[in-house]
mmCIF file of C-alpha atoms in Angstrom:
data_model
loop_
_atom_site.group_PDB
_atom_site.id
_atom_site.type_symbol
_atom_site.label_atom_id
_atom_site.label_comp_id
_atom_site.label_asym_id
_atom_site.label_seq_id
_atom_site.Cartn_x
_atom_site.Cartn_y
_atom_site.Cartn_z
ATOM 1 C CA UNK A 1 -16.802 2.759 -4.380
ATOM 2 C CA UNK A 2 -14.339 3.149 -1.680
ATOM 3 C CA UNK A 3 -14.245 0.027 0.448
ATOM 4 C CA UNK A 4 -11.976 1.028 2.639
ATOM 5 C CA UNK A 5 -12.206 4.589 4.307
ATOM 6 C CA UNK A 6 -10.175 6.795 6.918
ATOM 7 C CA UNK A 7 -12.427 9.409 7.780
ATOM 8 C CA UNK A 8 -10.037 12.097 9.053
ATOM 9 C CA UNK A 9 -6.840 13.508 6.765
ATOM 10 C CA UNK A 10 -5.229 14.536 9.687
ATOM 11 C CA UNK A 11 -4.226 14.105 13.242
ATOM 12 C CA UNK A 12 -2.311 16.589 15.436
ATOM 13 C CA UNK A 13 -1.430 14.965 18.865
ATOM 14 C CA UNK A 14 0.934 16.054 21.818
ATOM 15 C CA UNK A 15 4.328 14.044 22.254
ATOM 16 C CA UNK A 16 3.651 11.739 25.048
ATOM 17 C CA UNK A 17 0.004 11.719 24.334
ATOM 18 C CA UNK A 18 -2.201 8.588 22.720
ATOM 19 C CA UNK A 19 -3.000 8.413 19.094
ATOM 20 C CA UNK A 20 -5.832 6.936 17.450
ATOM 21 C CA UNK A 21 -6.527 6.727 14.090
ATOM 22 C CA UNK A 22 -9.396 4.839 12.542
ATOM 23 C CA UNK A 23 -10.518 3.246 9.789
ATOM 24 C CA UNK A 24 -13.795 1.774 8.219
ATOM 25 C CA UNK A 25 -14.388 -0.714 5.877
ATOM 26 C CA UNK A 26 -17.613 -1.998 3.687
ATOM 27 C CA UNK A 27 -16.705 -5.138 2.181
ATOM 28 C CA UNK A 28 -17.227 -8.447 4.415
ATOM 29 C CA UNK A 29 -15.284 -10.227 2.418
ATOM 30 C CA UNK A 30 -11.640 -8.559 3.729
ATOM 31 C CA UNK A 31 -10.437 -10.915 6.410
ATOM 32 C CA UNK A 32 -6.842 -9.238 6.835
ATOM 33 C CA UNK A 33 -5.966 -5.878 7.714
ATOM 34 C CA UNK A 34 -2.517 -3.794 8.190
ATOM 35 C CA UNK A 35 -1.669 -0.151 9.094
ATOM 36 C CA UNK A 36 1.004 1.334 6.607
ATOM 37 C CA UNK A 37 3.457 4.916 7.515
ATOM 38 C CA UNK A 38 4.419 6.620 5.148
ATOM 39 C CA UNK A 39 6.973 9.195 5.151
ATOM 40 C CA UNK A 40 7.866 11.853 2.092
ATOM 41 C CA UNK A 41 9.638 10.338 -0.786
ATOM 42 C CA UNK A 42 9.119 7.057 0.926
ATOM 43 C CA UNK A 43 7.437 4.057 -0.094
ATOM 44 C CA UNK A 44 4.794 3.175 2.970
ATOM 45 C CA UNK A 45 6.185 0.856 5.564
ATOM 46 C CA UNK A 46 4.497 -2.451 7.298
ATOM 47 C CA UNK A 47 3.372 -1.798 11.208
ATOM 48 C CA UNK A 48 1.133 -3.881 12.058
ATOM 49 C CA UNK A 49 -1.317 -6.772 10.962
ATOM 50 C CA UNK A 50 -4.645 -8.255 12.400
ATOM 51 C CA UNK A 51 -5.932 -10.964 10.889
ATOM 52 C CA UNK A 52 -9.910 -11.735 11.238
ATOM 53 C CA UNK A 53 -10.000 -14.646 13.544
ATOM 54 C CA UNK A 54 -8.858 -11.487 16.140
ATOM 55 C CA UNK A 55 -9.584 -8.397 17.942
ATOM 56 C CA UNK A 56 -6.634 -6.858 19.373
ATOM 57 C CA UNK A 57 -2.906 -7.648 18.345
ATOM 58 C CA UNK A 58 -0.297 -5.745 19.719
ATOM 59 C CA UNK A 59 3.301 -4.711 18.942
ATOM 60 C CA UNK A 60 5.509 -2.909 21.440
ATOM 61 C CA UNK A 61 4.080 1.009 21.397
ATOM 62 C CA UNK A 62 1.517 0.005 18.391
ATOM 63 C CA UNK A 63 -1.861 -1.830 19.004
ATOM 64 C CA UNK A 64 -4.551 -2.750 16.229
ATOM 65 C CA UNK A 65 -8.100 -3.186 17.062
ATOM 66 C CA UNK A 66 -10.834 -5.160 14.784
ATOM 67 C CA UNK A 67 -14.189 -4.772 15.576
ATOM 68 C CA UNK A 68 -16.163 -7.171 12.383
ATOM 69 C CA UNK A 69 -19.705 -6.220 13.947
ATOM 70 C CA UNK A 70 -18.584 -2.041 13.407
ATOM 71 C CA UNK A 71 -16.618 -3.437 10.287
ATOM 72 C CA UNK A 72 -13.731 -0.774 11.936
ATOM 73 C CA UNK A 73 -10.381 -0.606 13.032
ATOM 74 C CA UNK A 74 -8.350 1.730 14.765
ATOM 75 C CA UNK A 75 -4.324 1.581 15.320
ATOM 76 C CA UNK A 76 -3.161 3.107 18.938
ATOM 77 C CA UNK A 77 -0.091 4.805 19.761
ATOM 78 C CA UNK A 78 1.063 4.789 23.213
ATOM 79 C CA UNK A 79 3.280 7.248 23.893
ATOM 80 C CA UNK A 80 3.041 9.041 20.671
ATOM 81 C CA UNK A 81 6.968 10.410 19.443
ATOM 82 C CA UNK A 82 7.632 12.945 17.255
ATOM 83 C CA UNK A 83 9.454 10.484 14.811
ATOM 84 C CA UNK A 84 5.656 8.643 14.583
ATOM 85 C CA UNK A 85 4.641 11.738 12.522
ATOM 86 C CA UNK A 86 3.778 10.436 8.744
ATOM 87 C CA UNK A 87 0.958 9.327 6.884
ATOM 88 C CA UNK A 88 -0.319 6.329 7.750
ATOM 89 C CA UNK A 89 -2.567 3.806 5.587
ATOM 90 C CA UNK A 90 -5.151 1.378 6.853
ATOM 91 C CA UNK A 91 -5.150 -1.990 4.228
ATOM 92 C CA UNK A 92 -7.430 -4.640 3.829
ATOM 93 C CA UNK A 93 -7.487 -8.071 1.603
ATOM 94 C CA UNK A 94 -9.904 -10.602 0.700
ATOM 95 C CA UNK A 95 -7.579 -13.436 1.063
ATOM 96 C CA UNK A 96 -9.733 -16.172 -0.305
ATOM 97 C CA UNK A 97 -10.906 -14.791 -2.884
ATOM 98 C CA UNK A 98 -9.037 -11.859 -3.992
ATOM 99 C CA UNK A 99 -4.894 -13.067 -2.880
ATOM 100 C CA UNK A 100 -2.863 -10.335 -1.756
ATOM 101 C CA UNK A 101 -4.339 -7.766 -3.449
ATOM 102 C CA UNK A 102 -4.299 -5.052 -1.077
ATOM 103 C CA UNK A 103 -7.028 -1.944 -1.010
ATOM 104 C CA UNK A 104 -6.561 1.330 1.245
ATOM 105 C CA UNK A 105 -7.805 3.757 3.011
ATOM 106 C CA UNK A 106 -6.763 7.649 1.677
ATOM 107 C CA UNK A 107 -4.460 7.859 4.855
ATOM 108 C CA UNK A 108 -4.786 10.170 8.068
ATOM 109 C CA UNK A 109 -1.413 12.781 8.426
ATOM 110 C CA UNK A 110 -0.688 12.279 11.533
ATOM 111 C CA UNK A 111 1.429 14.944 13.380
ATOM 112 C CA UNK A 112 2.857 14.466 16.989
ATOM 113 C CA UNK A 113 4.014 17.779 18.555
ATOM 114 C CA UNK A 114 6.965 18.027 20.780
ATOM 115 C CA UNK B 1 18.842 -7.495 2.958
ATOM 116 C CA UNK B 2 18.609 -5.219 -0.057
ATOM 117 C CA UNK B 3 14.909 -3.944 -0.002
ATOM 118 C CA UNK B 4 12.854 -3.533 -3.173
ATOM 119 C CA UNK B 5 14.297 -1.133 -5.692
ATOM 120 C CA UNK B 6 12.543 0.732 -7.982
ATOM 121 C CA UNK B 7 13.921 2.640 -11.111
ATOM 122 C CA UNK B 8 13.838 5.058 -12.518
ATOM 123 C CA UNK B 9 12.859 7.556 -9.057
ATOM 124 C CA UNK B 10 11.567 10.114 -11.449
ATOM 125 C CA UNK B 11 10.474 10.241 -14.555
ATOM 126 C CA UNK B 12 9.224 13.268 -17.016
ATOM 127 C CA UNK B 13 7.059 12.286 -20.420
ATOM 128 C CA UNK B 14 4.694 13.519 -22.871
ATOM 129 C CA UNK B 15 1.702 12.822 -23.823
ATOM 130 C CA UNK B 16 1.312 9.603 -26.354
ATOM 131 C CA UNK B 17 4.583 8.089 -24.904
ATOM 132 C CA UNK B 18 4.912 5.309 -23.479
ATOM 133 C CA UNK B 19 7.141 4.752 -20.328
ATOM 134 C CA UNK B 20 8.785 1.247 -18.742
ATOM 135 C CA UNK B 21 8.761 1.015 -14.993
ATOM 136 C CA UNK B 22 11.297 -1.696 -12.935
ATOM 137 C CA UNK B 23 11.208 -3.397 -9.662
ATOM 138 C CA UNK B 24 13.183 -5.654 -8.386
ATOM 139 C CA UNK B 25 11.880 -7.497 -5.034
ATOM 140 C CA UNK B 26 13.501 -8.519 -2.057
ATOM 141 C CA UNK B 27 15.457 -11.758 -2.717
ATOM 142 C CA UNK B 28 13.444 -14.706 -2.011
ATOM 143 C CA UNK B 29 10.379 -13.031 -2.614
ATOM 144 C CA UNK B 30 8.582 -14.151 -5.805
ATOM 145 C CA UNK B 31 4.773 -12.355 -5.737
ATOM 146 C CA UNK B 32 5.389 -8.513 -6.779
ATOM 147 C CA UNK B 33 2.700 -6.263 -6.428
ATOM 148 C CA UNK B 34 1.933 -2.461 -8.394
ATOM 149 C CA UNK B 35 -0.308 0.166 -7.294
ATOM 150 C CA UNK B 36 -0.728 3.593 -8.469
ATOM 151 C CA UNK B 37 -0.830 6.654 -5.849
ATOM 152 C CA UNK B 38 -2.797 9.747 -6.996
ATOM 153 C CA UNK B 39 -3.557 12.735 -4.678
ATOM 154 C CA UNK B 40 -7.569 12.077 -5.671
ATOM 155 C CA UNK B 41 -7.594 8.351 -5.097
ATOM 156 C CA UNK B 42 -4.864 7.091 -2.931
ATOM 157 C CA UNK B 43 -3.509 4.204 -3.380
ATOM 158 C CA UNK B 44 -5.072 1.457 -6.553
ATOM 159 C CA UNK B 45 -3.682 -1.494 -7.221
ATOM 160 C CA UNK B 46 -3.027 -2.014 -10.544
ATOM 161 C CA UNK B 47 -1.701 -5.679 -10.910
ATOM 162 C CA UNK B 48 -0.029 -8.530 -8.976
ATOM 163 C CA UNK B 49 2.782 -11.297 -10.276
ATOM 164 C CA UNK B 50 3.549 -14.486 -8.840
ATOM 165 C CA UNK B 51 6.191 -16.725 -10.754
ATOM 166 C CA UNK B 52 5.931 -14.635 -13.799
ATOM 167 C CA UNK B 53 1.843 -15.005 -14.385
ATOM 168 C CA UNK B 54 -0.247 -12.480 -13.264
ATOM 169 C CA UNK B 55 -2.439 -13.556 -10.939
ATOM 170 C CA UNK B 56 -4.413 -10.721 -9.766
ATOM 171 C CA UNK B 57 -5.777 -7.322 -11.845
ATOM 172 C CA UNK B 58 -7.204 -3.987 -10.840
ATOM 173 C CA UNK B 59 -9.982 -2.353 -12.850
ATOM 174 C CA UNK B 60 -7.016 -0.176 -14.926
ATOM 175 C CA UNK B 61 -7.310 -0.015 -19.054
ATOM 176 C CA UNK B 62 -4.991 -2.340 -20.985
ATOM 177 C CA UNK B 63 -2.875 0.822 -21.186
ATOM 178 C CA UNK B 64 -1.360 -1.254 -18.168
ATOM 179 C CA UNK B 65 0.427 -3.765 -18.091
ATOM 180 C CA UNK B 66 3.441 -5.811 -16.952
ATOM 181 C CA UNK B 67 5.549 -8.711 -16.897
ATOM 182 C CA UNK B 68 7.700 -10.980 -14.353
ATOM 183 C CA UNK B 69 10.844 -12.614 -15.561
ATOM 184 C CA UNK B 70 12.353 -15.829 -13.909
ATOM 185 C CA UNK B 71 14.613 -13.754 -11.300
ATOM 186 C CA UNK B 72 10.793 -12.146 -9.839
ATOM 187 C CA UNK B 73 12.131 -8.593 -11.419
ATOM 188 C CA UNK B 74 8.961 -7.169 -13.004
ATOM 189 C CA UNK B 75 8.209 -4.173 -15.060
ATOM 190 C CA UNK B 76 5.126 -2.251 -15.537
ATOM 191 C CA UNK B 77 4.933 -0.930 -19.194
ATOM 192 C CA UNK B 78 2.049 2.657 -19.790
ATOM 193 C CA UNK B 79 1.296 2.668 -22.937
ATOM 194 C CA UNK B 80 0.006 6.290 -24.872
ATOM 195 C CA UNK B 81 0.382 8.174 -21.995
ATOM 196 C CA UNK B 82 -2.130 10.783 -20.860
ATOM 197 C CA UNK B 83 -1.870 13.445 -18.403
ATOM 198 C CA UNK B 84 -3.730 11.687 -15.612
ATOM 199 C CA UNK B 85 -1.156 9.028 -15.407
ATOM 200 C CA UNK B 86 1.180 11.537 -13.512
ATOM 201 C CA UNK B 87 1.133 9.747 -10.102
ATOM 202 C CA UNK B 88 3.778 7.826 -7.869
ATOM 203 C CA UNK B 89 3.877 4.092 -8.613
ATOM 204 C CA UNK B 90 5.016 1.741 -6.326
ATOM 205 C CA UNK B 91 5.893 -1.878 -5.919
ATOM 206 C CA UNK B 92 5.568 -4.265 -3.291
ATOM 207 C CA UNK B 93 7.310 -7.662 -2.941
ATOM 208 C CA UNK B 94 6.501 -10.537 -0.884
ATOM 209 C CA UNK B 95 7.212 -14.413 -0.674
ATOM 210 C CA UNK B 96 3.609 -14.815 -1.999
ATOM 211 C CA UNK B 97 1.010 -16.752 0.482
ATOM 212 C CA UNK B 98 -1.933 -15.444 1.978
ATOM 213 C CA UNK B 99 -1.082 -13.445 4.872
ATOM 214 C CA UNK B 100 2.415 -12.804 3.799
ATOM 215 C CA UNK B 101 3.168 -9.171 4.335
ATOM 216 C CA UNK B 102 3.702 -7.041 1.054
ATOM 217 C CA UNK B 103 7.002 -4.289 1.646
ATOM 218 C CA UNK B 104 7.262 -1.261 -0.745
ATOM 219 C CA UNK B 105 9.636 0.078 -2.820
ATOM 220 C CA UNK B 106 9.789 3.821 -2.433
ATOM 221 C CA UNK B 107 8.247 4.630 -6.081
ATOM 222 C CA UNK B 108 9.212 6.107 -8.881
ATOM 223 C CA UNK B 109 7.512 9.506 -9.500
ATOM 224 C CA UNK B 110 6.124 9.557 -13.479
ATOM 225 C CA UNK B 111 4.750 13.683 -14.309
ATOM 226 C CA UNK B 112 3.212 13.420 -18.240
ATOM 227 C CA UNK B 113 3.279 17.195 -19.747
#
């Protein structure tokens, strides 16, 4: 039962460009979610958070947006670089009643051209 | 600040062995987290310690475990090993409250033969 789901492995975008990558999610219960990269031989690295009580937080180039009715979320990145190339995660915990356990999505590549 | 290590990087067993994995979170940081990354299913999360009790479990076998000692270092012990435990596990450290963001270790790479 995947809870958490990124519907497209990959992403190919122009440098310059926006990218958006999405993410769905089943359980109600998930009232935090974060957006992971991930580069080879790397362990995945925090971007950005959103917690419930919002529906848009935004961090320099990176903006997360919840939508609880649609039970999705998509990351933007304005102007995509070709150092934003990597795999990135979409994460989402139950804090009261499951902690920090964290579950994720199976990651979108994305790939920003130069 | 020293991020969270994890040794060994790789790691090359047989089948029936067992294998002891270390982390060792960023200072301060008490709650350490494991997950499992497999090309099929992504990333699982395996288990979760906060001042050395686990607090949290996945749906793994008891082939799984691990342990916290006082200094928040934990290690995740396989037990019998079979071949679909070749994956990438990694750890994540953070200070341990809700909404406290978890940072990764880069993994350490386990291949059973």
């Amino acid at each position: 039962d995947q809870q958490v789901k990124q519907n497209s492995p990959s992403l190919s975008v122009q440098e310059g460009r926006i990218s958006i990558l999405n993410c769905d999610y089943t359980n109600s219960m998930f009232d935090y979610f974060l957006w992971y990269k991930k580069y080879p031989a790397e362990g995945p690295t925090f971007l950005i958070s959103i917690s419930s009580i919002k529906d848009k937080n935004e961090d320099g180039r990176f903006t997360v947006f919840l939508n609880k009715s649609a039970k999705h979320l998509s990351l933007h990145i304005v102007p995509s670089q070709p150092g934003d190339s990597a795999v990135y995660f979409c994460a989402a915990s139950a804090q009261e009643t499951s902690g920090s356990r964290l579950t994720f999505g199976e990651g979108t590549q994305l790939t920003v051209n130069p | 600040k020293a991020g969270v290590t994890q040794t060994p990087r790789y790691l090359i067993k047989t089948r029936g062995q067992q294998v002891t994995l270390s982390c060792s979170p960023i200072s301060g940081h008490r709650s350490v987290s494991w997950y499992q990354q497999t090309p099929g299913q992504g990333l699982q999360f395996l288990f979760e310690y906060f001042s050395e009790t686990q607090r949290n479990k996945g749906n793994f076998p008891g082939r799984f475990s691990g342990r916290q000692f006082s200094n928040s270092r934990s290690e995740m012990n396989v037990s019998t090993l079979e071949l679909g435990d070749s994956a990438l596990y990694l750890c994540a450290s953070s200070r341990g409250a809700s909404g406290d963001i978890q940072y990764f270790g880069a993994g350490t790479r386990l291949s059973v033969l």
